[in-house]
CSV table of C-alpha atoms in Angstrom, one decimal:
chain,number,residue,atom,x,y,z
E,43,UNK,CA,19.7,-43.0,191.2
E,44,UNK,CA,19.8,-45.8,188.5
E,45,UNK,CA,23.8,-44.5,187.5
E,46,UNK,CA,24.6,-44.1,191.5
E,47,UNK,CA,23.2,-47.0,193.0
E,48,UNK,CA,21.1,-49.5,190.4
E,49,UNK,CA,23.8,-49.4,188.0
E,50,UNK,CA,26.7,-50.2,189.8
E,51,UNK,CA,24.6,-53.8,191.3
E,52,UNK,CA,23.4,-54.2,187.5
E,53,UNK,CA,26.8,-54.3,186.1
E,54,UNK,CA,28.3,-56.7,188.5
E,55,UNK,CA,26.2,-59.4,187.2
E,56,UNK,CA,26.5,-61.1,183.6
E,57,UNK,CA,24.7,-58.8,181.3
E,58,UNK,CA,22.8,-61.3,179.8
E,59,UNK,CA,21.4,-62.8,183.5
E,60,UNK,CA,20.5,-58.6,183.8
E,61,UNK,CA,18.7,-58.3,181.0
E,62,UNK,CA,16.1,-60.7,181.5
E,63,UNK,CA,16.0,-60.1,185.1
E,64,UNK,CA,15.1,-56.8,184.7
E,65,UNK,CA,12.4,-58.5,181.9
E,66,UNK,CA,11.0,-60.4,184.9
E,67,UNK,CA,10.4,-57.1,186.9
E,68,UNK,CA,9.3,-54.9,184.7
E,69,UNK,CA,6.8,-57.8,183.6
E,70,UNK,CA,5.9,-58.0,187.6
E,71,UNK,CA,5.7,-54.2,187.5
E,72,UNK,CA,2.9,-54.2,184.5
E,73,UNK,CA,0.9,-57.0,186.1
E,74,UNK,CA,0.2,-55.1,189.4
E,75,UNK,CA,-2.6,-53.1,189.4
E,76,UNK,CA,-1.5,-50.0,188.7
E,77,UNK,CA,2.0,-50.5,188.0
E,78,UNK,CA,1.5,-49.4,184.6
E,79,UNK,CA,0.1,-45.9,185.6
E,80,UNK,CA,3.3,-45.7,188.3
E,81,UNK,CA,5.6,-46.3,185.0
E,82,UNK,CA,3.9,-43.6,183.3
E,83,UNK,CA,4.0,-40.9,185.9
E,84,UNK,CA,7.7,-41.0,186.7
E,85,UNK,CA,8.9,-42.2,182.7
E,86,UNK,CA,6.3,-41.2,180.4
E,87,UNK,CA,6.6,-37.7,178.5
E,88,UNK,CA,3.7,-36.3,176.7
E,89,UNK,CA,3.3,-33.3,174.0
E,90,UNK,CA,1.6,-33.2,171.2
E,91,UNK,CA,4.4,-31.4,170.1
E,92,UNK,CA,6.7,-34.4,169.6
E,93,UNK,CA,4.6,-35.9,167.5
E,94,UNK,CA,6.4,-36.7,164.2
E,95,UNK,CA,4.5,-38.3,160.3
E,96,UNK,CA,7.0,-40.4,159.1
E,97,UNK,CA,6.4,-42.8,155.8
E,98,UNK,CA,2.8,-42.5,156.7
E,99,UNK,CA,2.6,-43.3,160.2
E,100,UNK,CA,2.2,-41.2,163.0
E,101,UNK,CA,4.6,-41.1,166.7
E,102,UNK,CA,3.6,-39.6,169.5
E,103,UNK,CA,7.4,-39.1,169.5
E,104,UNK,CA,10.6,-39.5,167.6
E,105,UNK,CA,12.0,-41.9,170.0
E,106,UNK,CA,12.2,-45.5,170.0
E,107,UNK,CA,13.6,-48.9,171.2
E,108,UNK,CA,16.0,-50.4,169.1
E,109,UNK,CA,15.7,-54.0,168.2
E,110,UNK,CA,17.4,-57.0,169.7
E,111,UNK,CA,16.3,-55.2,173.4
E,112,UNK,CA,12.5,-56.7,173.3
E,113,UNK,CA,13.1,-59.2,170.9
E,114,UNK,CA,9.8,-61.5,171.3
E,115,UNK,CA,8.0,-58.6,171.6
E,116,UNK,CA,7.4,-59.5,176.0
E,117,UNK,CA,7.6,-56.4,176.7
E,118,UNK,CA,5.4,-53.8,174.4
E,119,UNK,CA,2.9,-52.4,177.1
E,120,UNK,CA,5.6,-51.9,179.7
E,121,UNK,CA,8.4,-50.5,177.3
E,122,UNK,CA,5.2,-48.1,176.0
E,123,UNK,CA,5.2,-46.6,179.7
E,124,UNK,CA,8.8,-45.8,180.2
E,125,UNK,CA,7.7,-43.2,176.5
E,126,UNK,CA,9.2,-44.9,174.1
E,127,UNK,CA,6.9,-43.6,170.9
E,128,UNK,CA,7.6,-47.4,169.1
E,129,UNK,CA,9.3,-50.0,169.7
E,130,UNK,CA,11.1,-52.1,167.3
E,131,UNK,CA,11.3,-56.1,168.0
E,132,UNK,CA,13.5,-59.1,166.7
E,133,UNK,CA,15.1,-60.0,164.9
E,134,UNK,CA,13.0,-62.4,163.6
E,135,UNK,CA,13.5,-65.4,162.1
E,136,UNK,CA,10.9,-67.9,160.7
E,137,UNK,CA,12.3,-70.6,163.6
E,138,UNK,CA,13.4,-70.5,166.5
E,139,UNK,CA,17.0,-70.4,167.3
E,140,UNK,CA,19.1,-69.9,170.1
E,141,UNK,CA,21.3,-67.7,169.1
E,142,UNK,CA,25.6,-68.0,169.0
E,143,UNK,CA,27.1,-69.8,172.0
E,144,UNK,CA,27.6,-68.3,175.7
E,145,UNK,CA,28.7,-65.5,177.3
E,146,UNK,CA,28.2,-63.5,174.4
E,147,UNK,CA,27.4,-60.1,175.5
E,148,UNK,CA,30.1,-57.8,177.1
E,149,UNK,CA,30.3,-54.6,178.9
E,150,UNK,CA,32.9,-51.7,178.3
E,151,UNK,CA,32.0,-49.3,180.6
E,152,UNK,CA,35.3,-47.3,179.9
E,153,UNK,CA,33.9,-46.9,176.8
E,154,UNK,CA,30.5,-46.7,177.3
E,155,UNK,CA,29.7,-49.6,174.9
E,156,UNK,CA,28.8,-53.3,174.6
E,157,UNK,CA,29.8,-56.0,171.9
E,158,UNK,CA,27.5,-58.5,171.4
E,159,UNK,CA,27.5,-61.7,169.5
E,160,UNK,CA,24.1,-62.7,170.0
E,161,UNK,CA,23.2,-64.1,166.8
E,162,UNK,CA,19.7,-63.5,166.3
E,163,UNK,CA,18.3,-65.4,169.1
E,164,UNK,CA,14.6,-65.5,169.2
E,165,UNK,CA,11.5,-67.8,169.8
E,166,UNK,CA,10.3,-67.7,166.4
E,167,UNK,CA,8.1,-65.2,164.2
E,168,UNK,CA,5.3,-67.3,165.7
E,169,UNK,CA,5.9,-67.1,169.3
E,170,UNK,CA,6.2,-62.9,168.7
E,171,UNK,CA,2.7,-63.0,167.1
E,172,UNK,CA,1.2,-65.0,170.2
E,173,UNK,CA,2.9,-61.9,172.6
E,174,UNK,CA,1.3,-59.1,170.0
E,175,UNK,CA,-2.0,-60.9,170.3
E,176,UNK,CA,-2.5,-60.1,174.1
E,177,UNK,CA,-0.3,-55.8,173.7
E,178,UNK,CA,-3.3,-53.4,174.5
E,179,UNK,CA,-1.1,-50.4,173.9
E,180,UNK,CA,-1.7,-48.5,170.7
E,181,UNK,CA,2.5,-47.6,170.3
E,182,UNK,CA,4.1,-48.0,166.8
E,183,UNK,CA,5.9,-51.7,166.5
E,184,UNK,CA,8.1,-52.3,163.6
E,185,UNK,CA,9.1,-55.7,163.0
E,186,UNK,CA,12.9,-56.3,162.3
E,187,UNK,CA,13.3,-59.6,160.0
E,188,UNK,CA,16.5,-61.6,159.1
E,189,UNK,CA,17.1,-65.2,157.9
E,190,UNK,CA,17.9,-68.3,160.0
E,191,UNK,CA,21.3,-68.9,160.6
E,192,UNK,CA,20.6,-71.9,158.5
E,193,UNK,CA,19.2,-70.7,155.9
E,194,UNK,CA,22.0,-70.0,152.5
E,195,UNK,CA,21.6,-67.0,151.2
E,196,UNK,CA,20.6,-68.6,148.0
E,197,UNK,CA,17.6,-68.9,149.9
E,198,UNK,CA,17.4,-65.9,152.3
E,199,UNK,CA,14.7,-64.3,150.1
E,200,UNK,CA,12.3,-67.5,151.1
E,201,UNK,CA,13.3,-66.7,155.4
E,202,UNK,CA,12.5,-63.0,154.8
E,203,UNK,CA,9.3,-64.3,153.2
E,204,UNK,CA,8.5,-65.9,156.1
E,205,UNK,CA,8.8,-64.4,158.4
E,206,UNK,CA,7.4,-61.2,156.5
E,207,UNK,CA,3.9,-62.7,156.2
E,208,UNK,CA,3.5,-64.4,159.9
E,209,UNK,CA,4.0,-60.9,161.2
E,210,UNK,CA,2.4,-58.9,158.5
E,211,UNK,CA,-0.8,-58.6,160.6
E,212,UNK,CA,0.5,-57.5,163.7
E,213,UNK,CA,3.3,-55.0,163.2
E,214,UNK,CA,3.1,-51.3,161.3
E,215,UNK,CA,6.7,-50.9,159.5
E,216,UNK,CA,9.0,-53.9,158.6
E,217,UNK,CA,13.0,-53.8,158.9
E,218,UNK,CA,14.8,-55.7,156.7
E,219,UNK,CA,18.3,-57.0,158.2
E,220,UNK,CA,21.1,-57.7,156.4
E,221,UNK,CA,23.7,-55.8,158.6
E,222,UNK,CA,24.3,-57.9,161.8
E,223,UNK,CA,28.3,-58.9,162.0
E,224,UNK,CA,26.7,-61.9,163.8
E,225,UNK,CA,25.4,-63.7,161.5
E,226,UNK,CA,28.2,-65.5,159.1
E,227,UNK,CA,27.8,-64.4,155.6
E,228,UNK,CA,24.2,-62.2,156.4
E,229,UNK,CA,26.6,-58.8,155.4
E,230,UNK,CA,27.2,-60.6,152.1
E,231,UNK,CA,23.6,-59.4,151.1
E,232,UNK,CA,24.2,-56.3,151.3
E,233,UNK,CA,25.9,-55.9,148.3
E,234,UNK,CA,24.4,-54.4,145.6
E,235,UNK,CA,22.5,-57.0,143.0
E,236,UNK,CA,21.6,-59.5,146.1
E,237,UNK,CA,20.2,-56.7,148.3
E,238,UNK,CA,18.4,-54.9,145.3
E,239,UNK,CA,16.5,-58.3,144.9
E,240,UNK,CA,15.6,-58.8,148.6
E,241,UNK,CA,14.2,-55.0,149.0
E,242,UNK,CA,11.7,-55.8,145.4
E,243,UNK,CA,10.7,-59.0,146.8
E,244,UNK,CA,10.0,-58.0,150.7
E,245,UNK,CA,8.1,-54.1,149.3
E,246,UNK,CA,6.4,-56.5,146.2
E,247,UNK,CA,4.8,-58.9,149.1
E,248,UNK,CA,3.5,-55.5,150.6
E,249,UNK,CA,2.2,-53.8,147.9
E,250,UNK,CA,-0.1,-57.2,147.2
E,251,UNK,CA,-2.2,-56.7,150.8
E,252,UNK,CA,-4.9,-55.0,151.4
E,253,UNK,CA,-2.8,-52.0,154.0
E,254,UNK,CA,0.6,-51.3,152.8
E,255,UNK,CA,2.8,-51.7,155.5
E,256,UNK,CA,6.5,-49.1,155.6
E,257,UNK,CA,9.6,-51.3,154.4
E,258,UNK,CA,12.8,-50.7,155.7
E,259,UNK,CA,16.6,-51.3,155.3
E,260,UNK,CA,18.6,-51.5,158.3
E,261,UNK,CA,22.4,-51.3,157.5
E,262,UNK,CA,25.6,-51.3,159.0
E,263,UNK,CA,28.1,-48.2,160.4
E,264,UNK,CA,31.2,-49.8,157.9
E,265,UNK,CA,30.3,-49.1,154.4
E,266,UNK,CA,32.2,-47.6,152.6
E,267,UNK,CA,31.2,-44.4,150.4
E,268,UNK,CA,31.1,-46.1,147.5
E,269,UNK,CA,28.8,-48.8,149.5
E,270,UNK,CA,26.9,-46.1,150.7
E,271,UNK,CA,26.2,-45.0,147.4
E,272,UNK,CA,25.4,-48.1,146.2
E,273,UNK,CA,22.7,-48.3,149.2
E,274,UNK,CA,21.4,-44.8,148.2
E,275,UNK,CA,21.1,-45.7,144.5
E,276,UNK,CA,18.9,-49.6,145.8
E,277,UNK,CA,17.0,-47.1,148.0
E,278,UNK,CA,15.9,-45.2,145.7
E,279,UNK,CA,15.6,-48.1,142.9
E,280,UNK,CA,13.4,-49.9,145.1
E,281,UNK,CA,11.5,-47.0,146.6
E,282,UNK,CA,12.4,-48.7,150.2
E,283,UNK,CA,9.8,-46.2,152.1
E,284,UNK,CA,13.2,-45.7,154.6
E,285,UNK,CA,16.5,-46.6,156.1
E,286,UNK,CA,17.9,-47.2,159.9
E,287,UNK,CA,21.5,-45.9,160.1
E,288,UNK,CA,23.3,-47.7,161.6
E,289,UNK,CA,23.6,-50.6,163.6
E,290,UNK,CA,26.9,-52.1,165.2
E,291,UNK,CA,30.3,-52.2,164.4
E,292,UNK,CA,32.7,-54.6,164.1
E,293,UNK,CA,35.2,-51.5,164.5
E,294,UNK,CA,37.5,-51.7,167.7
E,295,UNK,CA,39.5,-48.6,167.3
E,296,UNK,CA,40.4,-45.9,170.0
E,297,UNK,CA,38.8,-47.6,173.1
E,298,UNK,CA,40.0,-47.3,176.5
E,299,UNK,CA,39.4,-51.0,177.2
E,300,UNK,CA,42.7,-52.9,176.6
E,301,UNK,CA,43.5,-54.2,173.7
E,302,UNK,CA,44.1,-57.6,176.0
E,303,UNK,CA,40.3,-57.4,177.1
E,304,UNK,CA,39.0,-56.3,173.5
E,305,UNK,CA,40.5,-59.4,171.9
E,306,UNK,CA,39.7,-61.9,175.2
E,307,UNK,CA,36.0,-61.0,174.0
E,308,UNK,CA,36.3,-61.7,170.9
E,309,UNK,CA,34.1,-60.9,167.8
E,310,UNK,CA,30.6,-59.2,168.0
E,311,UNK,CA,29.5,-56.0,167.6
E,312,UNK,CA,30.3,-53.0,169.3
E,313,UNK,CA,27.5,-50.3,170.1
E,314,UNK,CA,27.5,-46.9,172.4
E,315,UNK,CA,29.4,-44.0,172.6
E,316,UNK,CA,32.7,-45.5,170.3
E,317,UNK,CA,29.7,-45.5,167.7
E,318,UNK,CA,28.2,-41.8,167.8
E,319,UNK,CA,30.1,-40.3,165.6
E,320,UNK,CA,30.5,-43.0,163.0
E,321,UNK,CA,26.7,-42.9,163.1
E,322,UNK,CA,25.9,-39.8,162.6
E,323,UNK,CA,28.5,-39.0,159.8
E,324,UNK,CA,26.2,-42.0,158.2
E,325,UNK,CA,23.2,-40.3,158.5
E,326,UNK,CA,24.1,-36.3,157.3
E,327,UNK,CA,25.8,-38.7,154.4
E,328,UNK,CA,22.7,-40.2,153.2
E,329,UNK,CA,20.7,-37.1,153.8
E,330,UNK,CA,22.9,-35.4,151.8
E,331,UNK,CA,22.6,-38.4,148.9
E,332,UNK,CA,19.2,-38.8,149.4
E,333,UNK,CA,17.3,-35.5,149.7
E,334,UNK,CA,15.6,-33.7,152.3
E,335,UNK,CA,12.1,-36.0,152.3
E,336,UNK,CA,13.1,-39.7,152.1
E,337,UNK,CA,13.1,-41.5,155.8
E,338,UNK,CA,16.0,-42.1,158.2
E,339,UNK,CA,15.8,-43.4,161.6
E,340,UNK,CA,18.8,-42.5,163.6
E,341,UNK,CA,20.4,-44.9,165.8
E,342,UNK,CA,24.0,-46.0,167.0
E,343,UNK,CA,26.0,-44.1,170.2
E,344,UNK,CA,23.2,-41.8,171.2
E,345,UNK,CA,24.2,-42.0,174.8
E,346,UNK,CA,22.6,-38.8,175.9
E,347,UNK,CA,20.0,-36.3,174.9
E,348,UNK,CA,22.1,-33.9,173.1
E,349,UNK,CA,23.6,-37.0,171.0
E,350,UNK,CA,19.9,-37.5,169.8
E,351,UNK,CA,19.7,-33.9,168.9
E,352,UNK,CA,22.8,-34.5,167.3
E,353,UNK,CA,22.0,-37.0,165.0
E,354,UNK,CA,18.8,-34.6,164.1
E,355,UNK,CA,20.8,-32.0,163.1
E,356,UNK,CA,22.3,-34.4,161.0
E,357,UNK,CA,19.7,-35.6,159.1
E,358,UNK,CA,17.5,-37.7,161.2
E,359,UNK,CA,13.6,-38.1,161.4
E,360,UNK,CA,13.7,-40.1,164.3
E,361,UNK,CA,15.7,-41.7,166.4
E,362,UNK,CA,16.2,-45.0,168.7
E,363,UNK,CA,18.4,-46.0,171.5
E,364,UNK,CA,19.6,-50.3,173.1
E,365,UNK,CA,22.9,-49.3,174.5
E,366,UNK,CA,21.8,-45.2,175.9
E,367,UNK,CA,18.9,-47.0,178.0
E,368,UNK,CA,21.4,-49.6,179.3
E,369,UNK,CA,24.2,-47.4,180.8
E,370,UNK,CA,21.3,-44.1,181.1
E,371,UNK,CA,18.3,-45.8,182.7
E,372,UNK,CA,14.2,-46.1,182.7
E,373,UNK,CA,14.5,-42.3,182.4
E,374,UNK,CA,16.5,-42.3,179.1
E,375,UNK,CA,13.2,-41.2,176.8
E,376,UNK,CA,11.4,-38.9,178.9
E,377,UNK,CA,15.2,-36.9,179.3
E,378,UNK,CA,15.4,-37.3,175.2
E,379,UNK,CA,12.1,-36.1,174.4
E,380,UNK,CA,11.9,-33.3,177.0
E,381,UNK,CA,15.9,-32.2,174.8
E,382,UNK,CA,14.6,-32.8,171.0
E,383,UNK,CA,10.8,-30.3,172.1
E,384,UNK,CA,13.1,-27.7,172.6
E,385,UNK,CA,15.3,-28.1,169.7
E,386,UNK,CA,11.7,-28.0,168.0
E,387,UNK,CA,10.6,-25.0,169.5
E,388,UNK,CA,14.2,-24.0,169.0
E,389,UNK,CA,13.8,-24.3,165.1
E,390,UNK,CA,10.7,-22.3,164.3
């Protein structure tokens, strides 16, 4: 029903506007007595054999909602009803910021893809905390944190520390985002020296707390083998708790969408089907270099349950979806979990 009737209607409306409309609809459903129960009946899939323990946390299933969808933690309970085993909020910055000028999100239906240049638009870490205080579900929540656009890279650690301190009591793990292509100069923090310094600092902050919260790194898919080797070294040297591979790509090769349309859209991160193979390659490379026990969350181009299975085969412990959820609809997590259970059972 979603792909035949609802998605064609949604795709007639500006992507960001429909995103807000879906948000509003889910919030209304969540407030209706029995609304969340109805969502669970149709879209949740529960089986104890899907449970996974990764970086010390117990996930009810391995399918997560990637950062960017619920930036400000406004739909935690509702998204948990749609079958997600964990939800990553953000990217959150210490201060609110509007992000880049609109339009800043574009669909590429021929490629089953999106291009976005949102620019870390969010209401700030404190606003997210206000939302997290109201949540009722026990779903695992990750806090994806970044620096404000106006903050120079030389002061970036202060922003990451501020967001960490604000969110610490309300999230289960942290993600250091230095891989978005939509904040000027941000990806320069992926270079070996500044990245190692930043990771060590945030990990040290977590170690000073009464309860240590895992700290993960999210990386871009556009890194060369030598850059990936640097990432591997940093992850090992800093004792980071995991890596998320990958963010969106700046590549535009082999697209069905016309070159003229791509030029008209302009800059931004590409997600969806064109990223499927590259993200899986990066996961496999990291698994080979990091060994069998280092936690990897696979994200990028998961457009079908089989894509999620391929991520696990490549070495991912958990997976996250975003663009696939947009294209496939509210039953997507359920379908992936059903496929993953079959995969786990076949592996026994």
